Amino acid sequence: MNKSLIAQVEQLEQEASLMIADAKKTSENELLHVSKSMHEAREAITAKADATSAQIIAEHTKQATEEAHRIMKESNDAASITHNAAEKNRDRAIKKATQLFAETYSVPLA
C-alpha cells in the first residue's frame, strides 16, 4: 500500500523534528561539557597561579630575610670593630694624658 503524499510529508516532518531534537540535545550536552571543561581549566589555572604566587612570595621573603640577617651581622661586626678601636684609643689617650700631666707638673708616674 502506497502512502499518500501528505502522509509521507508528515512522516518526514516527524523524522526531521526528531533529528532536530536529537541534534539540539547533542549540542546542549556538548556545550555543557565544554563549559564544564572551561570551568575546570580556569580553576586549575587559578590554583597553579596561586601556588606559583605563594612560592614566589616565599622565595622573596627568604631572600629578604637572609639579606636582613647579613646586614645585621655586618652592622654588629662594624659596631664591634668601632668599640674595640675606641677602647684601644681610650687606653692610649689615658696613658698619653697621664704622661703629659706627669711631665707638665713634674709628678712621677706610679
XYZ file of N, CA and C in Angstrom:
330
model
N 0.831 -1.169 0.000
C 0.000 0.000 0.000
C 0.880 1.237 0.000
N 0.554 2.108 -0.910
C 1.307 3.347 -1.035
C 0.742 4.386 -0.084
N 1.698 5.067 0.564
C 1.264 6.144 1.458
C 0.952 7.356 0.615
N 0.043 8.090 1.107
C -0.291 9.318 0.389
C 0.851 10.310 0.542
N 0.875 11.238 -0.323
C 1.927 12.256 -0.306
C 1.910 13.019 1.013
N 0.740 13.309 1.521
C 0.620 14.039 2.795
C 1.182 13.193 3.921
N 0.894 11.905 3.920
C 1.399 11.014 4.963
C 2.918 10.942 4.902
N 3.449 10.910 3.697
C 4.906 10.865 3.541
C 5.554 12.163 4.052
N 4.936 13.294 3.741
C 5.449 14.588 4.209
C 5.383 14.649 5.731
N 4.254 14.177 6.300
C 4.115 14.187 7.759
C 5.171 13.300 8.405
N 5.415 12.149 7.794
C 6.434 11.246 8.332
C 7.815 11.906 8.254
N 8.116 12.555 7.150
C 9.393 13.259 7.001
C 9.514 14.397 8.010
N 8.397 15.102 8.257
C 8.403 16.179 9.247
C 8.703 15.625 10.636
N 8.072 14.478 10.963
C 8.312 13.858 12.269
C 9.775 13.426 12.395
N 10.281 12.800 11.337
C 11.678 12.368 11.362
C 12.613 13.572 11.483
N 12.289 14.637 10.756
C 13.105 15.856 10.824
C 13.036 16.462 12.219
N 11.830 16.469 12.811
C 11.675 17.005 14.168
C 12.503 16.198 15.159
N 12.478 14.863 15.006
C 13.271 14.005 15.891
C 14.768 14.266 15.703
N 15.171 14.427 14.447
C 16.583 14.695 14.165
C 17.007 16.046 14.742
N 16.137 17.043 14.608
C 16.427 18.374 15.150
C 16.509 18.317 16.673
N 15.551 17.614 17.294
C 15.550 17.487 18.752
C 16.813 16.760 19.223
N 17.189 15.706 18.494
C 18.390 14.951 18.847
C 19.639 15.825 18.687
N 19.699 16.584 17.602
C 20.839 17.477 17.364
C 20.905 18.559 18.442
N 19.732 19.084 18.814
C 19.683 20.115 19.850
C 20.184 19.553 21.173
N 19.732 18.354 21.535
C 20.148 17.727 22.786
C 21.655 17.452 22.759
N 22.137 16.956 21.624
C 23.570 16.677 21.488
C 24.384 17.959 21.633
N 23.951 19.026 20.987
C 24.690 20.294 21.068
C 24.644 20.866 22.483
N 23.497 20.723 23.163
C 23.400 21.200 24.548
C 24.362 20.424 25.441
N 24.414 19.102 25.235
C 25.335 18.277 26.024
C 26.792 18.666 25.752
N 27.101 18.913 24.488
C 28.461 19.318 24.143
C 28.795 20.681 24.741
N 27.830 21.598 24.711
C 28.051 22.913 25.317
C 28.278 22.796 26.825
N 27.494 21.944 27.478
C 27.684 21.725 28.917
C 29.071 21.148 29.187
N 29.472 20.191 28.359
C 30.790 19.575 28.526
C 31.903 20.614 28.334
N 31.784 21.429 27.301
C 32.783 22.470 27.038
C 32.808 23.480 28.184
N 31.631 23.870 28.649
C 31.547 24.826 29.755
C 32.197 24.253 31.013
N 31.906 22.986 31.295
C 32.488 22.330 32.472
C 34.008 22.242 32.318
N 34.461 21.881 31.129
C 35.904 21.787 30.878
C 36.576 23.144 31.058
N 35.930 24.194 30.551
C 36.484 25.543 30.700
C 36.549 25.939 32.167
N 35.503 25.613 32.914
C 35.469 25.938 34.343
C 36.593 25.197 35.076
N 36.749 23.907 34.763
C 37.804 23.121 35.402
C 39.183 23.658 35.025
N 39.348 24.028 33.761
C 40.632 24.579 33.320
C 40.915 25.897 34.028
N 39.898 26.747 34.162
C 40.060 28.029 34.853
C 40.453 27.799 36.310
N 39.797 26.837 36.958
C 40.132 26.536 38.351
C 41.562 26.016 38.471
N 41.966 25.156 37.531
C 43.329 24.621 37.558
C 44.351 25.736 37.355
N 44.073 26.629 36.428
C 44.987 27.745 36.165
C 45.063 28.665 37.380
N 43.912 28.944 37.985
C 43.887 29.796 39.179
C 44.666 29.154 40.317
N 44.463 27.852 40.517
C 45.183 27.149 41.582
C 46.688 27.177 41.325
N 47.085 26.955 40.084
C 48.515 26.979 39.741
C 49.079 28.384 39.938
N 48.320 29.397 39.537
C 48.770 30.784 39.717
C 48.914 31.115 41.199
N 47.954 30.671 42.006
C 48.035 30.909 43.448
C 49.266 30.231 44.039
N 49.502 28.982 43.633
C 50.659 28.246 44.144
C 51.961 28.910 43.704
N 52.019 29.327 42.455
C 53.220 29.989 41.941
C 53.449 31.309 42.671
N 52.380 32.066 42.882
C 52.497 33.340 43.609
C 53.001 33.108 45.025
N 52.444 32.103 45.685
C 52.874 31.794 47.052
C 54.346 31.393 47.073
N 54.767 30.628 46.079
C 56.166 30.205 46.002
C 57.082 31.411 45.769
N 56.690 32.289 44.875
C 57.494 33.488 44.595
C 57.596 34.357 45.845
N 56.470 34.532 46.531
C 56.473 35.336 47.760
C 57.378 34.698 48.806
N 57.292 33.368 48.949
C 58.133 32.668 49.926
C 59.612 32.825 49.585
N 59.955 32.695 48.312
C 61.354 32.843 47.894
C 61.858 34.260 48.165
N 61.049 35.250 47.828
C 61.469 36.643 48.035
C 61.548 36.972 49.525
N 60.637 36.415 50.308
C 60.685 36.624 51.753
C 61.954 36.010 52.326
N 62.288 34.810 51.861
C 63.511 34.143 52.320
C 64.738 34.970 51.948
N 64.782 35.453 50.711
C 65.918 36.271 50.273
C 66.020 37.556 51.095
N 64.884 38.187 51.343
C 64.882 39.427 52.129
C 65.341 39.159 53.561
N 64.896 38.041 54.132
C 65.300 37.682 55.492
C 66.799 37.421 55.547
N 67.310 36.675 54.563
C 68.750 36.407 54.515
C 69.540 37.706 54.375
N 69.067 38.603 53.535
C 69.741 39.893 53.347
C 69.699 40.712 54.640
N 68.566 40.691 55.327
C 68.452 41.421 56.597
C 69.427 40.852 57.630
N 69.545 39.519 57.682
C 70.492 38.900 58.619
C 71.939 39.267 58.255
N 72.246 39.284 56.959
C 73.591 39.646 56.515
C 73.910 41.096 56.909
N 72.958 41.982 56.672
C 73.159 43.396 57.015
C 73.311 43.561 58.526
N 72.497 42.833 59.302
C 72.575 42.921 60.755
C 73.946 42.435 61.238
N 74.440 41.340 60.647
C 75.757 40.817 61.029
C 76.842 41.834 60.694
N 76.777 42.408 59.497
C 77.760 43.428 59.112
C 77.711 44.616 60.068
N 76.502 45.002 60.446
C 76.335 46.119 61.378
C 76.935 45.775 62.739
N 76.656 44.564 63.219
C 77.208 44.133 64.508
C 78.732 44.054 64.449
N 79.256 43.534 63.331
C 80.709 43.451 63.171
C 81.326 44.850 63.169
N 80.701 45.778 62.446
C 81.209 47.150 62.389
C 81.160 47.801 63.770
N 80.087 47.565 64.500
C 79.964 48.130 65.848
C 81.039 47.546 66.762
N 81.300 46.265 66.617
C 82.325 45.617 67.436
C 83.708 46.177 67.117
N 84.000 46.349 65.829
C 85.291 46.920 65.421
C 85.435 48.339 65.975
N 84.378 49.131 65.862
C 84.400 50.506 66.372
C 84.604 50.516 67.882
N 83.913 49.634 68.585
C 84.032 49.552 70.042
C 85.463 49.177 70.440
N 86.019 48.167 69.768
C 87.388 47.740 70.088
C 88.392 48.856 69.802
N 88.213 49.543 68.683
C 89.110 50.657 68.354
C 88.978 51.770 69.390
N 87.766 52.040 69.824
C 87.544 53.086 70.830
C 88.217 52.714 72.145
N 88.153 51.450 72.541
C 88.812 51.015 73.780
C 90.318 51.213 73.687
N 90.899 50.801 72.536
C 92.347 50.969 72.356
C 92.715 52.447 72.383
N 91.957 53.259 71.685
C 92.237 54.701 71.656
C 92.067 55.327 73.033
N 91.071 54.874 73.785
C 90.852 55.405 75.134
C 92.045 55.072 76.023
N 92.500 53.812 75.955
C 93.645 53.412 76.773
C 94.888 54.232 76.411
N 95.128 54.439 75.119
C 96.277 55.244 74.693
C 96.105 56.697 75.131
N 94.892 57.205 75.027
C 94.635 58.597 75.423
C 94.866 58.782 76.916
N 94.433 57.812 77.713
C 94.644 57.913 79.167
C 96.143 57.882 79.475
N 96.870 56.977 78.820
C 98.320 56.908 79.035
C 98.988 58.220 78.636
N 98.601 58.739 77.475
C 99.195 59.990 76.990
C 98.848 61.142 77.930
N 97.607 61.218 78.387
C 97.196 62.288 79.304
C 97.957 62.180 80.619
N 98.118 60.964 81.112
C 98.846 60.756 82.362
C 100.307 61.169 82.186
N 100.893 60.785 81.045
C 102.284 61.131 80.765
C 102.461 62.648 80.667
N 101.557 63.320 79.927
C 101.644 64.779 79.793
C 101.452 65.474 81.142
N 100.521 64.947 81.957
C 100.287 65.513 83.285
C 101.552 65.388 84.130
N 102.167 64.206 84.058
C 103.379 63.969 84.850
C 104.515 64.868 84.381
N 104.644 65.030 83.062
C 105.709 65.883 82.536
C 105.448 67.351 82.855
N 104.212 67.770 82.715
C 103.872 69.170 82.929
C 104.027 69.561 84.395
N 103.581 68.726 85.296
C 103.581 69.073 86.718
C 104.683 68.352 87.482
N 105.580 67.753 86.784
C 106.708 67.028 87.383
C 106.254 66.068 88.460
N 105.255 65.313 88.130
C 104.746 64.311 89.066
C 105.242 62.956 88.563
N 105.878 62.183 89.447
C 106.347 60.874 88.991
C 105.158 59.934 88.732
N 105.322 59.097 87.715
C 104.264 58.126 87.396
C 104.368 56.950 88.341
N 103.266 56.478 88.795
C 103.264 55.376 89.740
C 103.421 54.053 89.064
